Coordinates of C-alpha atoms in Angstrom, one line a residue:
M1 CA 0.0 0.0 0.0
E2 CA 1.3 3.4 -0.9
R3 CA 1.9 5.9 1.9
R4 CA -0.9 8.3 0.6
S5 CA -3.4 5.4 0.4
F6 CA -2.4 4.3 3.9
L7 CA -3.0 7.8 5.3
K8 CA -6.4 8.1 3.6
A9 CA -7.5 4.7 5.0
S10 CA -6.2 5.6 8.5
A11 CA -8.1 8.9 8.4
A12 CA -11.3 7.2 7.3
L13 CA -11.0 4.6 10.0
S14 CA -10.5 7.3 12.6
C15 CA -13.6 9.2 11.5
A16 CA -15.6 6.0 11.6
A17 CA -14.4 5.2 15.1
S18 CA -15.2 8.8 16.2
L19 CA -18.8 8.5 14.8
T20 CA -19.3 5.1 16.5
G21 CA -18.1 6.5 19.8
C22 CA -20.6 9.4 19.6
K23 CA -23.6 7.1 19.0
T24 CA -26.2 7.0 21.8
G25 CA -29.3 4.9 22.3
S26 CA -30.3 1.3 22.9
D27 CA -27.2 0.0 21.0
D28 CA -25.1 1.0 24.0
A29 CA -26.6 -1.8 26.0
N30 CA -25.0 -4.3 23.7
V31 CA -21.4 -3.1 24.3
T32 CA -19.3 -5.8 26.0
P33 CA -17.9 -4.3 29.2
T34 CA -14.2 -4.5 30.1
P35 CA -13.6 -7.8 32.0
P36 CA -12.7 -7.3 35.6
P37 CA -9.3 -8.3 36.9
V38 CA -8.7 -11.9 37.7
A39 CA -9.7 -12.8 41.2
D40 CA -7.1 -13.5 43.9
E41 CA -4.3 -11.8 41.9
S42 CA -1.0 -11.2 43.6
I43 CA 1.2 -8.3 42.6
S44 CA 5.0 -8.2 42.4
W45 CA 7.5 -5.9 40.9
S46 CA 10.0 -6.9 38.2
A47 CA 12.0 -5.1 35.6
C48 CA 12.4 -5.3 31.8
L49 CA 15.9 -6.6 31.2
V50 CA 15.6 -7.2 27.5
N51 CA 19.0 -6.0 26.6
C52 CA 18.2 -2.3 27.4
G53 CA 20.0 -0.1 29.9
S54 CA 16.7 1.5 31.1
N55 CA 15.6 -1.6 33.0
C56 CA 12.1 -0.2 33.4
P57 CA 10.1 -1.4 36.4
V58 CA 7.0 -3.4 35.6
K59 CA 4.1 -4.5 37.8
V60 CA 3.4 -8.2 37.4
F61 CA 0.0 -9.6 38.2
S62 CA -0.3 -13.4 38.7
S63 CA -2.7 -16.0 39.9
D64 CA -1.8 -19.5 41.0
G65 CA 1.8 -18.8 39.8
I66 CA 0.7 -17.8 36.3
I67 CA 1.2 -14.3 35.0
T68 CA -2.2 -12.8 34.1
R69 CA -1.1 -9.3 33.0
V70 CA 1.8 -6.8 33.1
E71 CA 1.5 -3.1 33.7
A72 CA 4.0 -0.2 33.5
D73 CA 4.9 2.0 36.4
N74 CA 1.9 4.1 37.5
E75 CA 2.5 4.4 41.2
T76 CA 3.7 8.0 41.2
T77 CA 2.8 11.3 39.6
D78 CA 4.5 12.0 36.3
E79 CA 5.3 15.7 36.6
Y80 CA 8.2 17.4 34.9
G81 CA 10.9 18.5 37.3
V82 CA 9.3 16.6 40.2
N83 CA 9.0 13.0 39.4
H84 CA 9.4 10.9 36.3
Q85 CA 7.7 7.6 35.8
I86 CA 9.9 5.1 34.0
R87 CA 7.2 3.5 31.8
A88 CA 8.1 0.4 30.0
C89 CA 7.8 0.4 26.2
A90 CA 5.9 -2.2 24.2
R91 CA 8.7 -4.6 24.7
G92 CA 8.5 -4.4 28.5
R93 CA 4.7 -4.5 28.4
S94 CA 4.8 -7.7 26.4
L95 CA 6.8 -9.7 28.9
R96 CA 3.9 -12.0 29.6
Q97 CA 3.8 -13.0 25.9
R98 CA 7.6 -13.4 25.9
T99 CA 7.4 -15.7 29.0
Y100 CA 4.8 -18.0 27.6
A101 CA 5.7 -17.8 23.9
P102 CA 5.2 -21.2 22.3
D103 CA 8.6 -21.1 20.5
R104 CA 10.6 -20.0 23.6
L105 CA 13.6 -22.2 24.2
K106 CA 13.4 -24.1 27.5
T107 CA 16.4 -26.3 27.2
P108 CA 19.8 -26.1 25.4
M109 CA 19.6 -27.1 21.7
K110 CA 22.4 -28.7 19.7
R111 CA 22.6 -28.5 16.0
V112 CA 22.6 -31.9 14.3
G113 CA 22.4 -30.9 10.6
K114 CA 24.4 -28.6 8.4
R115 CA 24.6 -24.9 9.4
G116 CA 21.5 -23.1 8.2
E117 CA 19.3 -26.2 8.0
G118 CA 17.6 -25.5 11.3
K119 CA 17.9 -29.0 12.7
F120 CA 18.4 -29.1 16.4
V121 CA 17.8 -31.5 19.2
P122 CA 17.4 -30.7 22.9
I123 CA 20.3 -31.6 25.2
S124 CA 20.9 -31.3 29.0
W125 CA 22.6 -28.4 30.6
D126 CA 25.6 -30.6 31.6
E127 CA 26.1 -31.7 28.0
A128 CA 25.8 -28.1 26.8
A129 CA 28.4 -26.9 29.3
S130 CA 30.7 -29.7 28.4
T131 CA 30.4 -29.0 24.7
V132 CA 31.1 -25.3 25.1
A133 CA 34.1 -25.9 27.3
S134 CA 35.7 -28.5 24.9
E135 CA 35.0 -26.2 21.9
L136 CA 36.6 -23.2 23.6
Q137 CA 39.7 -25.2 24.4
R138 CA 39.8 -26.6 20.9
I139 CA 39.4 -23.2 19.1
A140 CA 42.0 -21.5 21.4
S141 CA 44.6 -24.2 20.8
E142 CA 44.1 -24.3 17.0
Y143 CA 43.5 -20.6 16.3
S144 CA 44.7 -18.8 19.5
N145 CA 42.5 -16.9 21.9
K146 CA 42.3 -14.0 19.5
S147 CA 39.7 -16.0 17.6
I148 CA 37.3 -15.9 20.4
L149 CA 35.1 -12.8 20.4
K150 CA 32.6 -12.0 23.2
L151 CA 29.7 -9.6 22.7
Y152 CA 27.8 -8.2 25.6
G153 CA 24.4 -8.3 23.9
T154 CA 22.6 -11.5 24.4
G155 CA 19.0 -10.3 24.1
A156 CA 18.7 -10.2 27.9
Y157 CA 20.7 -8.4 30.6
Y158 CA 20.2 -11.3 33.0
G159 CA 21.8 -13.7 30.5
F160 CA 24.8 -15.7 31.6
S161 CA 27.1 -14.5 28.9
S162 CA 26.3 -10.9 29.9
S163 CA 27.8 -11.3 33.3
N164 CA 31.4 -10.9 34.6
C165 CA 31.3 -14.6 35.5
F166 CA 31.6 -15.5 31.8
N167 CA 34.5 -13.1 31.4
R168 CA 36.2 -14.8 34.2
I169 CA 35.8 -18.2 32.6
L170 CA 37.2 -16.9 29.3
N171 CA 40.1 -15.3 31.0
L172 CA 40.9 -18.6 32.8
N173 CA 41.0 -20.2 29.3
G174 CA 43.6 -17.7 28.1
G175 CA 41.6 -14.6 27.3
F176 CA 39.4 -13.4 24.5
L177 CA 39.0 -10.7 22.0
N178 CA 36.8 -7.8 23.1
I179 CA 34.8 -5.4 20.9
Y180 CA 36.0 -2.0 19.9
G181 CA 33.6 0.8 20.5
N182 CA 29.9 0.0 20.9
Y183 CA 27.4 -1.5 18.4
S184 CA 24.5 0.3 20.0
W185 CA 25.8 3.8 21.1
A186 CA 28.5 4.3 18.5
Q187 CA 26.6 7.0 16.7
Q188 CA 25.8 8.8 19.9
N189 CA 29.4 8.8 21.1
E190 CA 30.5 10.4 17.8
A191 CA 27.8 13.0 17.8
A192 CA 28.3 13.9 21.5
A193 CA 31.9 14.7 20.9
A194 CA 30.8 17.6 18.7
T195 CA 28.6 19.1 21.5
G196 CA 29.5 21.2 24.4
F197 CA 29.1 18.3 26.8
G198 CA 31.4 16.0 24.9
S199 CA 29.9 12.8 26.1
T200 CA 26.5 11.0 26.2
S201 CA 26.4 11.3 30.0
G202 CA 26.9 15.0 30.2
S203 CA 23.3 16.1 30.0
I204 CA 20.2 15.3 32.1
L205 CA 16.5 15.2 31.4
L206 CA 15.9 18.4 33.4
S207 CA 17.9 20.4 30.8
L208 CA 15.2 19.8 28.2
K209 CA 13.2 22.8 29.2
D210 CA 16.3 25.1 28.5
S211 CA 17.1 23.4 25.1
D212 CA 16.6 25.1 21.8
L213 CA 17.0 21.8 19.9
F214 CA 16.2 18.3 21.0
I215 CA 17.2 15.3 18.8
G216 CA 15.9 11.8 19.6
L217 CA 17.5 8.7 18.2
G218 CA 15.6 5.4 18.3

């Protein structure tokens, strides 16, 4: 669909929704009400750790050990200069779907076919750890430790390979090759050098009201 056609269709749908919302009369009795919260829900706080430095707090509702819904931070006022709610984005709000996704891996998987074929079989954690250890030793002995590269991004900040524990293991094996720069903030670091602050950590949110120009990168 062309952009112009998409905008026309969106505008038409918005108008239709507005007209429907303005209707009154007996049809209102047929509107399905919003279902009430699940009975006997317990509330706990967690955080979105999906490879993002914000680590937004999320309110988790559960019943009988099963997550029923997830909400973002709405406990405090969201007033500029006084308090700032750190509201999770769509990724944080969808943690329930992520947790119960049908294709979520729940056990280590070992490739049994050729690379790219997508053939894997589940294995135990002991076998996975043993395989990783033997392969690290083999690669280091054949190609030196410079052939082992560790990235910090694993898709989750609570991941094992994101921790210093894994760095320790690799160093005990003779070391590893680290990354140069940053695959996520590289453009910000270069742009910040041309500003008066000189770094990405030199400014704060409260300075927005005094700014003549604000650039958001996403």
